[in-house]
Amino acid sequence: MPRLYDAIIVGAGPAGALLGWLLATSGLNVLILEKQRLPRYKPCGGGLTRRALDLLPFDPAPVVEDLARRAVILLDGRPVFETLEREPVITLVMRDRFDHFLARRAEGAGATLKDGLAFRGLSGSFGRLEVATSAGTFHGRLIVGADGASSPTARALGLWSARRVFSALEAEVDFDRPETLDRFRGAVHFDFGLPPQGYAWLFPKAGHVSMGVLTRCMALKNLRPWFQAYLQTKGLDRETTVRSLRPHLIPWGSGSGGRLADDRGLLIGDAAGLTDPITGEGLYFAFREARLAAGVIREALDRGGAYLRRYEGLMRREFRIELAWARALAFLLYRMPGLRRRAFDIHGPGLGRRLLDVFAGRTSYRNLALRVLHPASLKALASPRSRRTI
Ligand SMILES: Cc1cc2nc3c(=O)[nH]c(=O)nc-3n(C[C@H](O)[C@H](O)[C@H](O)COP(=O)(O)OP(=O)(O)OC[C@H]3O[C@@H](n4cnc5c(N)ncnc54)[C@H](O)[C@@H]3O)c2cc1C
């Protein structure tokens, strides 16, 4: 008799690895399938916010590259906010090491990890699924798609739907002179307005920096000139080596409208199509969804496959309101440049501070939006001379 796993998780990124750990620590028999050999390079800023870290059941200190206590926000090339905090605003990791660390934790808790083999398709029903891979067939009671933005599992489950996406271009940047890194150590930079309808970022790592640009404007087909412009604005267009420069898509919507579960399985992480509609931060969502999914899966294994469908309603309840506010703010930030400039002129430091509070989980986009869209704030936005903070 082939082994029957309680759950088969496709993808050993942060979403799949954390879910594997959560299920294995509650005594379930879990298989994680990963297409690539671990550790593998994953294009990502590798920025972990406090709200994301708070969802991790263990300390990632062994794989932390830098701690950013300074945050700098620019708008259209003008500094609008800078702060030096006592606590890190963002914790920086390289995703090859971080994801491997999480996958090893899941293995340590008892999950079986098979890397270097790709999910191909599935058949059967809840309780007795056959999962075909590039290296044979595995049997599980249910399946989880944690296989990233283009999720073959979502397609196989018939849960794939069109997503709204950011188009991004990211690279690792090495310095010919190691001392150049000292200018960037311990600080994260967000440059809104470069490129249009998006922002650029610079995140320091132990021996280099990760830099990228993203936009919501799908008409901007080629982001390379914007990446080059960003290197120039940071004085990094010379004496540097740019490696792993590639385009990527980051999904930022559809999860609440799209299907996320059926009687055989469910989707988490980028496979579910949700990230922060303003920043593209996905790790926080991946961890939150893994936690939500773990509870649903434990119940479904007792009650039957139909229970898995509850996950969709839970996700909606968990994220709908917050994401609606975040999308409204994203619209203001990315689609209304005049109003955005005015909002930052008037509220610059307050907006920067509150954005960091969202990263830290101390406030929500709803509270931030209610401040910006408060009648007094709107009146200030309409008045040419007003200057106050929120
Ligand atoms: C350029 C860029 C910068 C980003 N910066 C940040 C940031 O700074 N902070 C942040 O929070 N988020 C960031 N994100 C978003 C973040 O990277 C994602 O939200 C996060 O990786 C989602 O994790 P995941 O586990 O769902 O998917 P992934 O990390 O994509 O993992 C999915 C895994 O599934 C595997 N897989 C795929 N197909 C198969 C298959 N057929 N069979 C088996 N395995 C398969 C893949 O190899 C991969 O290992 C960024 C994204 C991009 C593109």
CSV table of C-alpha atoms and ligand atoms in Angstrom, one decimal:
chain,number,residue,atom,x,y,z
A,1,MET,CA,0.0,0.0,0.0
A,2,PRO,CA,1.4,3.4,-0.9
A,3,ARG,CA,1.7,5.9,2.0
A,4,LEU,CA,-1.4,8.1,2.4
A,5,TYR,CA,-0.5,11.6,3.6
A,6,ASP,CA,-3.1,13.7,5.5
A,7,ALA,CA,-2.1,16.7,3.4
A,8,ILE,CA,0.1,17.2,0.3
A,9,ILE,CA,1.4,20.8,0.0
A,10,VAL,CA,2.7,21.9,-3.4
A,11,GLY,CA,5.5,24.5,-3.0
A,12,ALA,CA,8.1,24.9,-0.3
A,13,GLY,CA,8.0,28.7,-0.3
A,14,PRO,CA,7.2,30.6,2.9
A,15,ALA,CA,3.4,29.8,2.7
A,16,GLY,CA,3.9,26.0,2.1
A,17,ALA,CA,6.8,25.6,4.6
A,18,LEU,CA,4.9,27.4,7.4
A,19,LEU,CA,1.8,25.4,6.7
A,20,GLY,CA,3.9,22.2,6.7
A,21,TRP,CA,5.3,23.2,10.1
A,22,LEU,CA,1.9,24.0,11.6
A,23,LEU,CA,0.3,20.8,10.4
A,24,ALA,CA,3.3,18.6,11.3
A,25,THR,CA,3.5,20.0,14.8
A,26,SER,CA,-0.2,19.1,15.3
A,27,GLY,CA,0.7,15.5,14.5
A,28,LEU,CA,-0.4,15.3,10.9
A,29,ASN,CA,1.3,13.4,8.2
A,30,VAL,CA,2.4,16.0,5.7
A,31,LEU,CA,4.2,15.9,2.4
A,32,ILE,CA,5.7,19.1,0.8
A,33,LEU,CA,6.6,18.9,-2.9
A,34,GLU,CA,9.0,21.5,-4.3
A,35,LYS,CA,9.9,21.8,-8.0
A,36,GLN,CA,13.3,23.3,-7.4
A,37,ARG,CA,16.3,21.9,-5.4
A,38,LEU,CA,16.6,23.8,-2.1
A,39,PRO,CA,18.0,26.3,-1.4
A,40,ARG,CA,16.9,28.1,-4.5
A,41,TYR,CA,17.1,31.7,-5.6
A,42,LYS,CA,13.8,33.6,-5.3
A,43,PRO,CA,13.5,37.1,-6.6
A,44,CYS,CA,12.2,39.2,-3.7
A,45,GLY,CA,13.1,42.3,-1.7
A,46,GLY,CA,13.3,39.9,1.2
A,47,GLY,CA,11.7,42.6,3.5
A,48,LEU,CA,10.0,41.1,6.5
A,49,THR,CA,7.7,43.6,8.3
A,50,ARG,CA,7.0,43.4,12.0
A,51,ARG,CA,3.5,42.2,11.3
A,52,ALA,CA,4.9,39.3,9.2
A,53,LEU,CA,7.5,38.4,11.8
A,54,ASP,CA,4.9,38.3,14.5
A,55,LEU,CA,3.2,35.4,12.6
A,56,LEU,CA,6.3,33.3,12.5
A,57,PRO,CA,6.5,30.7,15.4
A,58,PHE,CA,10.3,30.9,15.4
A,59,ASP,CA,13.0,33.4,15.2
A,60,PRO,CA,14.7,33.8,11.8
A,61,ALA,CA,17.8,35.4,13.3
A,62,PRO,CA,20.2,32.7,11.8
A,63,VAL,CA,19.3,33.9,8.3
A,64,VAL,CA,18.8,37.6,8.9
A,65,GLU,CA,21.1,39.7,6.6
A,66,ASP,CA,20.4,43.2,8.0
A,67,LEU,CA,18.0,45.1,10.3
A,68,ALA,CA,16.7,48.3,8.9
A,69,ARG,CA,16.0,50.8,11.7
A,70,ARG,CA,16.0,53.7,9.3
A,71,ALA,CA,13.3,54.2,6.7
A,72,VAL,CA,13.4,56.8,3.9
A,73,ILE,CA,10.4,57.7,1.8
A,74,LEU,CA,10.7,59.8,-1.3
A,75,LEU,CA,7.9,61.1,-3.6
A,76,ASP,CA,8.8,62.1,-7.2
A,77,GLY,CA,12.5,62.3,-6.1
A,78,ARG,CA,11.8,64.5,-3.1
A,79,PRO,CA,12.3,63.2,0.5
A,80,VAL,CA,9.0,63.3,2.3
A,81,PHE,CA,9.7,61.2,5.4
A,82,GLU,CA,12.8,59.8,7.2
A,83,THR,CA,13.0,58.1,10.5
A,84,LEU,CA,15.4,56.2,12.7
A,85,GLU,CA,13.6,53.9,15.0
A,86,ARG,CA,14.7,51.9,18.1
A,87,GLU,CA,13.2,48.7,16.7
A,88,PRO,CA,13.8,47.4,13.1
A,89,VAL,CA,11.2,48.8,10.6
A,90,ILE,CA,12.0,45.9,8.2
A,91,THR,CA,14.1,42.8,8.8
A,92,LEU,CA,16.0,41.8,5.6
A,93,VAL,CA,16.6,38.2,4.4
A,94,MET,CA,17.7,36.6,1.2
A,95,ARG,CA,14.9,34.3,0.2
A,96,ASP,CA,17.1,31.3,-0.8
A,97,ARG,CA,18.4,31.0,2.8
A,98,PHE,CA,15.1,32.1,4.5
A,99,ASP,CA,12.9,29.7,2.6
A,100,HIS,CA,15.3,26.9,3.1
A,101,PHE,CA,15.4,27.7,6.9
A,102,LEU,CA,11.6,27.5,7.0
A,103,ALA,CA,11.5,24.3,5.0
A,104,ARG,CA,14.1,22.7,7.3
A,105,ARG,CA,11.9,23.7,10.3
A,106,ALA,CA,8.9,22.0,8.7
A,107,GLU,CA,11.1,18.9,8.2
A,108,GLY,CA,12.3,19.1,11.8
A,109,ALA,CA,8.6,19.1,12.9
A,110,GLY,CA,8.0,15.9,11.0
A,111,ALA,CA,6.9,16.9,7.5
A,112,THR,CA,8.3,15.0,4.6
A,113,LEU,CA,10.0,17.3,2.1
A,114,LYS,CA,10.7,16.2,-1.5
A,115,ASP,CA,12.5,18.8,-3.6
A,116,GLY,CA,13.5,18.8,-7.2
A,117,LEU,CA,10.2,17.3,-8.4
A,118,ALA,CA,7.3,19.2,-10.0
A,119,PHE,CA,3.6,18.8,-9.5
A,120,ARG,CA,1.9,17.8,-12.7
A,121,GLY,CA,-1.8,17.1,-12.0
A,122,LEU,CA,-4.3,15.4,-9.7
A,123,SER,CA,-7.2,13.0,-9.8
A,124,GLY,CA,-9.5,11.4,-7.2
A,125,SER,CA,-11.5,12.9,-4.5
A,126,PHE,CA,-11.1,14.0,-0.9
A,127,GLY,CA,-9.7,11.3,1.2
A,128,ARG,CA,-8.0,9.6,-1.7
A,129,LEU,CA,-6.3,12.0,-4.1
A,130,GLU,CA,-3.6,10.9,-6.5
A,131,VAL,CA,-1.0,13.6,-7.1
A,132,ALA,CA,1.1,13.2,-10.2
A,133,THR,CA,4.6,14.7,-10.2
A,134,SER,CA,7.7,14.6,-12.4
A,135,ALA,CA,9.0,11.7,-10.2
A,136,GLY,CA,6.0,9.5,-9.5
A,137,THR,CA,2.6,9.6,-7.9
A,138,PHE,CA,1.8,10.4,-4.3
A,139,HIS,CA,-1.4,9.9,-2.3
A,140,GLY,CA,-3.0,12.4,0.0
A,141,ARG,CA,-6.3,13.1,1.7
A,142,LEU,CA,-6.3,16.7,0.5
A,143,ILE,CA,-4.0,19.1,-1.4
A,144,VAL,CA,-2.8,22.6,-0.8
A,145,GLY,CA,-1.6,24.9,-3.6
A,146,ALA,CA,1.3,27.0,-2.2
A,147,ASP,CA,3.0,27.0,-5.5
A,148,GLY,CA,3.3,30.8,-6.2
A,149,ALA,CA,1.9,33.3,-8.5
A,150,SER,CA,1.3,31.0,-11.5
A,151,SER,CA,0.0,28.1,-9.3
A,152,PRO,CA,-0.4,24.9,-11.4
A,153,THR,CA,-2.3,23.5,-8.4
A,154,ALA,CA,-4.9,26.3,-8.7
A,155,ARG,CA,-5.3,25.4,-12.3
A,156,ALA,CA,-5.6,21.7,-11.6
A,157,LEU,CA,-8.3,22.3,-9.0
A,158,GLY,CA,-10.2,24.6,-11.4
A,159,LEU,CA,-9.7,27.5,-9.0
A,160,TRP,CA,-7.6,29.7,-11.3
A,161,SER,CA,-9.0,33.2,-12.1
A,162,ALA,CA,-7.5,36.3,-13.7
A,163,ARG,CA,-5.5,38.4,-11.2
A,164,ARG,CA,-4.6,42.0,-10.9
A,165,VAL,CA,-0.9,42.2,-10.9
A,166,PHE,CA,2.0,44.5,-10.3
A,167,SER,CA,4.7,44.3,-13.0
A,168,ALA,CA,8.1,44.3,-11.3
A,169,LEU,CA,11.8,44.2,-12.1
A,170,GLU,CA,14.3,43.3,-9.5
A,171,ALA,CA,18.0,42.7,-9.2
A,172,GLU,CA,20.9,42.1,-6.7
A,173,VAL,CA,23.5,44.9,-6.9
A,174,ASP,CA,27.1,44.3,-5.9
A,175,PHE,CA,29.6,47.1,-5.3
A,176,ASP,CA,33.1,47.3,-6.7
A,177,ARG,CA,34.0,49.2,-3.5
A,178,PRO,CA,32.7,47.4,-0.4
A,179,GLU,CA,32.6,50.6,1.5
A,180,THR,CA,29.7,51.8,-0.7
A,181,LEU,CA,27.5,49.4,1.2
A,182,ASP,CA,28.0,51.5,4.3
A,183,ARG,CA,25.8,54.3,2.8
A,184,PHE,CA,22.9,51.9,2.7
A,185,ARG,CA,23.3,49.5,5.6
A,186,GLY,CA,20.5,49.5,8.1
A,187,ALA,CA,18.1,51.6,5.9
A,188,VAL,CA,15.2,50.8,3.6
A,189,HIS,CA,14.3,53.3,0.8
A,190,PHE,CA,10.9,53.6,-0.9
A,191,ASP,CA,10.8,56.0,-3.9
A,192,PHE,CA,7.1,56.5,-4.9
A,193,GLY,CA,6.5,57.9,-8.4
A,194,LEU,CA,9.4,56.0,-10.0
A,195,PRO,CA,8.2,54.4,-12.2
A,196,PRO,CA,4.7,55.9,-12.8
A,197,GLN,CA,1.9,54.2,-10.9
A,198,GLY,CA,4.4,52.4,-8.7
A,199,TYR,CA,7.5,52.7,-6.6
A,200,ALA,CA,11.2,51.7,-6.4
A,201,TRP,CA,12.9,50.1,-3.4
A,202,LEU,CA,16.4,49.6,-2.1
A,203,PHE,CA,16.8,47.0,0.6
A,204,PRO,CA,20.3,46.3,2.1
A,205,LYS,CA,21.6,42.7,2.5
A,206,ALA,CA,24.8,41.5,4.3
A,207,GLY,CA,27.1,42.1,1.3
A,208,HIS,CA,25.0,43.9,-1.3
A,209,VAL,CA,21.6,45.5,-1.9
A,210,SER,CA,18.4,44.3,-3.6
A,211,MET,CA,16.8,47.0,-5.8
A,212,GLY,CA,13.6,46.9,-7.7
A,213,VAL,CA,10.8,48.8,-9.4
A,214,LEU,CA,7.2,47.9,-9.6
A,215,THR,CA,4.1,49.4,-11.3
A,216,ARG,CA,0.4,48.8,-11.6
A,217,CYS,CA,0.5,50.2,-15.2
A,218,MET,CA,0.4,47.3,-17.5
A,219,ALA,CA,1.1,49.6,-20.5
A,220,LEU,CA,4.6,50.0,-19.2
A,221,LYS,CA,6.0,47.0,-20.9
A,222,ASN,CA,9.7,47.7,-20.3
A,223,LEU,CA,10.8,48.6,-16.8
A,224,ARG,CA,14.5,48.5,-17.5
A,225,PRO,CA,14.9,52.2,-18.2
A,226,TRP,CA,13.2,52.9,-14.9
A,227,PHE,CA,15.5,50.5,-13.1
A,228,GLN,CA,18.5,52.2,-14.7
A,229,ALA,CA,17.1,55.6,-13.7
A,230,TYR,CA,16.8,54.3,-10.1
A,231,LEU,CA,20.4,53.2,-10.1
A,232,GLN,CA,21.3,56.7,-11.2
A,233,THR,CA,19.3,58.5,-8.6
A,234,LYS,CA,21.0,56.4,-5.9
A,235,GLY,CA,24.5,57.1,-7.5
A,236,LEU,CA,24.8,53.4,-8.3
A,237,ASP,CA,25.0,53.4,-12.1
A,238,ARG,CA,28.8,53.0,-11.9
A,239,GLU,CA,31.2,50.6,-10.1
A,240,THR,CA,28.4,48.2,-9.5
A,241,THR,CA,27.5,44.8,-10.9
A,242,VAL,CA,23.8,44.1,-11.5
A,243,ARG,CA,22.8,40.4,-11.3
A,244,SER,CA,19.6,38.4,-11.6
A,245,LEU,CA,17.8,41.4,-13.3
A,246,ARG,CA,14.5,39.9,-14.3
A,247,PRO,CA,10.8,40.9,-14.7
A,248,HIS,CA,8.2,39.3,-12.4
A,249,LEU,CA,4.5,39.6,-11.7
A,250,ILE,CA,3.2,40.1,-8.2
A,251,PRO,CA,-0.6,39.4,-7.7
A,252,TRP,CA,-2.4,42.0,-5.6
A,253,GLY,CA,-6.0,41.1,-6.1
A,254,SER,CA,-8.7,38.6,-7.0
A,255,GLY,CA,-8.4,36.5,-3.9
A,256,SER,CA,-11.5,37.9,-2.3
A,257,GLY,CA,-13.5,37.6,-5.6
A,258,GLY,CA,-11.8,34.5,-6.9
A,259,ARG,CA,-12.3,30.9,-5.7
A,260,LEU,CA,-9.8,29.7,-3.1
A,261,ALA,CA,-11.0,26.2,-2.2
A,262,ASP,CA,-13.1,23.2,-3.2
A,263,ASP,CA,-13.7,19.8,-1.6
A,264,ARG,CA,-10.2,18.6,-2.5
A,265,GLY,CA,-8.0,21.4,-1.5
A,266,LEU,CA,-7.3,25.1,-1.0
A,267,LEU,CA,-4.8,27.8,-2.0
A,268,ILE,CA,-2.4,29.9,0.1
A,269,GLY,CA,0.3,32.5,-0.4
A,270,ASP,CA,0.7,34.0,-3.9
A,271,ALA,CA,-1.3,31.0,-5.3
A,272,ALA,CA,-4.3,32.7,-3.6
A,273,GLY,CA,-3.5,35.9,-5.4
A,274,LEU,CA,-3.2,38.3,-2.5
A,275,THR,CA,-0.5,40.7,-1.5
A,276,ASP,CA,-0.5,44.2,-0.2
A,277,PRO,CA,-2.1,46.4,-2.9
A,278,ILE,CA,0.2,49.3,-2.0
A,279,THR,CA,3.6,47.7,-1.5
A,280,GLY,CA,3.3,44.1,-2.9
A,281,GLU,CA,4.3,42.8,0.5
A,282,GLY,CA,3.4,39.1,0.3
A,283,LEU,CA,5.0,37.3,3.2
A,284,TYR,CA,2.6,38.7,5.7
A,285,PHE,CA,-0.3,37.4,3.7
A,286,ALA,CA,1.4,34.1,3.1
A,287,PHE,CA,1.8,33.5,6.8
A,288,ARG,CA,-1.7,34.7,7.7
A,289,GLU,CA,-3.2,32.4,5.1
A,290,ALA,CA,-1.1,29.4,6.2
A,291,ARG,CA,-2.4,29.9,9.8
A,292,LEU,CA,-6.0,30.2,8.6
A,293,ALA,CA,-5.6,27.1,6.3
A,294,ALA,CA,-4.1,25.0,9.1
A,295,GLY,CA,-7.2,25.4,11.3
A,296,VAL,CA,-9.5,24.6,8.4
A,297,ILE,CA,-7.5,21.6,7.3
A,298,ARG,CA,-7.4,20.1,10.8
A,299,GLU,CA,-11.2,20.3,10.9
A,300,ALA,CA,-11.8,19.1,7.4
A,301,LEU,CA,-9.8,15.9,8.1
A,302,ASP,CA,-12.4,15.1,10.8
A,303,ARG,CA,-15.5,16.4,9.1
A,304,GLY,CA,-14.9,15.8,5.4
A,305,GLY,CA,-13.9,17.7,2.3
A,306,ALA,CA,-16.9,20.0,2.1
A,307,TYR,CA,-15.5,21.7,5.2
A,308,LEU,CA,-12.5,23.0,3.2
A,309,ARG,CA,-14.9,25.4,1.4
A,310,ARG,CA,-15.2,27.3,4.7
A,311,TYR,CA,-11.7,28.6,4.0
A,312,GLU,CA,-13.1,31.0,1.3
A,313,GLY,CA,-15.6,32.6,3.7
A,314,LEU,CA,-12.9,32.9,6.4
A,315,MET,CA,-10.5,34.5,4.0
A,316,ARG,CA,-13.1,37.0,2.9
A,317,ARG,CA,-14.0,37.9,6.5
A,318,GLU,CA,-10.3,38.2,7.4
A,319,PHE,CA,-9.2,40.4,4.5
A,320,ARG,CA,-12.1,42.0,2.6
A,321,ILE,CA,-12.5,45.2,4.6
A,322,GLU,CA,-8.8,45.8,5.1
A,323,LEU,CA,-8.0,45.1,1.4
A,324,ALA,CA,-10.9,47.4,0.2
A,325,TRP,CA,-9.4,50.3,2.2
A,326,ALA,CA,-5.9,49.4,1.0
A,327,ARG,CA,-7.1,49.4,-2.6
A,328,ALA,CA,-8.8,52.7,-2.2
A,329,LEU,CA,-5.5,54.2,-0.9
A,330,ALA,CA,-3.5,52.5,-3.6
A,331,PHE,CA,-5.8,54.1,-6.2
A,332,LEU,CA,-5.2,57.5,-4.6
A,333,LEU,CA,-1.4,56.9,-4.4
A,334,TYR,CA,-0.9,55.5,-7.9
A,335,ARG,CA,-3.7,56.9,-10.1
A,336,MET,CA,-4.1,60.4,-8.7
A,337,PRO,CA,-0.6,62.0,-8.8
A,338,GLY,CA,-1.9,65.5,-8.2
A,339,LEU,CA,-3.8,64.6,-5.1
A,340,ARG,CA,-1.0,62.4,-3.9
A,341,ARG,CA,1.5,65.2,-4.1
A,342,ARG,CA,-0.8,67.5,-2.2
A,343,ALA,CA,-1.5,64.8,0.4
A,344,PHE,CA,2.2,64.3,1.0
A,345,ASP,CA,2.8,68.1,1.1
A,346,ILE,CA,0.2,68.4,3.8
A,347,HIS,CA,0.5,65.2,5.7
A,348,GLY,CA,4.0,63.9,4.7
A,349,PRO,CA,5.5,63.0,8.0
A,350,GLY,CA,2.1,61.7,9.3
A,351,LEU,CA,1.6,59.5,6.3
A,352,GLY,CA,5.1,58.1,6.5
A,353,ARG,CA,4.7,57.3,10.2
A,354,ARG,CA,1.3,55.7,9.7
A,355,LEU,CA,2.6,53.6,6.8
A,356,LEU,CA,5.3,52.2,9.1
A,357,ASP,CA,2.6,51.6,11.7
A,358,VAL,CA,0.7,49.5,9.2
A,359,PHE,CA,4.0,47.5,8.5
A,360,ALA,CA,4.3,47.0,12.3
A,361,GLY,CA,0.7,45.9,12.7
A,362,ARG,CA,0.1,48.8,15.0
A,363,THR,CA,-2.6,50.3,12.8
A,364,SER,CA,-4.6,49.3,9.7
A,365,TYR,CA,-5.0,50.7,6.2
A,366,ARG,CA,-8.6,51.4,7.2
A,367,ASN,CA,-7.4,53.8,10.0
A,368,LEU,CA,-4.9,55.3,7.6
A,369,ALA,CA,-7.5,55.8,4.9
A,370,LEU,CA,-10.1,57.3,7.4
A,371,ARG,CA,-7.5,59.9,8.4
A,372,VAL,CA,-6.6,60.8,4.8
A,373,LEU,CA,-10.2,60.8,3.7
A,374,HIS,CA,-11.5,62.5,6.9
A,375,PRO,CA,-13.6,65.6,6.0
A,376,ALA,CA,-11.0,67.9,7.7
A,377,SER,CA,-8.2,66.3,5.7
A,378,LEU,CA,-10.2,66.5,2.4
A,379,LYS,CA,-10.8,70.2,3.2
A,380,ALA,CA,-7.1,70.7,3.8
A,381,LEU,CA,-6.4,69.0,0.5
A,382,ALA,CA,-8.7,71.4,-1.3
A,383,SER,CA,-7.2,74.4,0.4
A,384,PRO,CA,-4.1,75.8,-1.4
A,385,ARG,CA,-2.3,77.1,1.8
A,386,SER,CA,-3.1,74.5,4.4
A,387,ARG,CA,-0.3,72.5,6.0
A,388,ARG,CA,-0.9,70.2,8.9
A,389,THR,CA,-0.1,66.7,10.0
A,390,ILE,CA,-2.5,63.9,10.6
B,1,LIG,C1,10.4,41.3,-7.2
B,1,LIG,C2,9.6,41.0,-5.9
B,1,LIG,C3,9.9,41.5,-4.7
B,1,LIG,C4,9.2,41.2,-3.6
B,1,LIG,N1,9.5,41.7,-2.4
B,1,LIG,C5,8.8,41.4,-1.2
B,1,LIG,C6,9.3,41.9,0.0
B,1,LIG,O1,10.3,42.6,0.2
B,1,LIG,N2,8.5,41.5,1.1
B,1,LIG,C7,7.4,40.7,1.0
B,1,LIG,O2,6.7,40.4,2.0
B,1,LIG,N3,7.0,40.2,-0.2
B,1,LIG,C8,7.7,40.5,-1.3
B,1,LIG,N4,7.4,40.0,-2.5
B,1,LIG,C9,6.2,39.0,-2.6
B,1,LIG,C10,6.7,37.7,-2.1
B,1,LIG,O3,7.9,37.3,-2.7
B,1,LIG,C11,5.6,36.6,-2.3
B,1,LIG,O4,4.4,37.1,-1.8
B,1,LIG,C12,6.0,35.3,-1.5
B,1,LIG,O5,7.1,34.7,-2.1
B,1,LIG,C13,4.8,34.3,-1.6
B,1,LIG,O6,5.2,33.1,-1.0
B,1,LIG,P1,4.6,31.7,-1.5
B,1,LIG,O7,5.2,30.7,-0.6
B,1,LIG,O8,3.2,31.9,-1.7
B,1,LIG,O9,5.2,31.5,-3.0
B,1,LIG,P2,6.7,31.4,-3.5
B,1,LIG,O10,7.6,32.0,-2.6
B,1,LIG,O11,6.6,31.8,-4.9
B,1,LIG,O12,6.9,29.8,-3.4
B,1,LIG,C14,6.2,28.9,-4.3
B,1,LIG,C15,7.1,27.7,-4.5
B,1,LIG,O13,6.3,26.7,-5.3
B,1,LIG,C16,7.2,26.1,-6.1
B,1,LIG,N5,6.5,25.6,-7.3
B,1,LIG,C17,6.0,26.2,-8.3
B,1,LIG,N6,5.5,25.4,-9.2
B,1,LIG,C18,5.6,24.1,-8.7
B,1,LIG,C19,5.3,22.8,-9.1
B,1,LIG,N7,4.7,22.6,-10.3
B,1,LIG,N8,5.6,21.8,-8.3
B,1,LIG,C20,6.2,21.9,-7.1
B,1,LIG,N9,6.6,23.2,-6.7
B,1,LIG,C21,6.3,24.2,-7.4
B,1,LIG,C22,8.2,27.2,-6.5
B,1,LIG,O14,9.5,26.6,-7.0
B,1,LIG,C23,8.4,27.9,-5.2
B,1,LIG,O15,9.5,27.4,-4.4
B,1,LIG,C24,8.1,40.3,-3.7
B,1,LIG,C25,7.8,39.7,-4.9
B,1,LIG,C26,8.6,40.0,-6.0
B,1,LIG,C27,8.3,39.3,-7.3
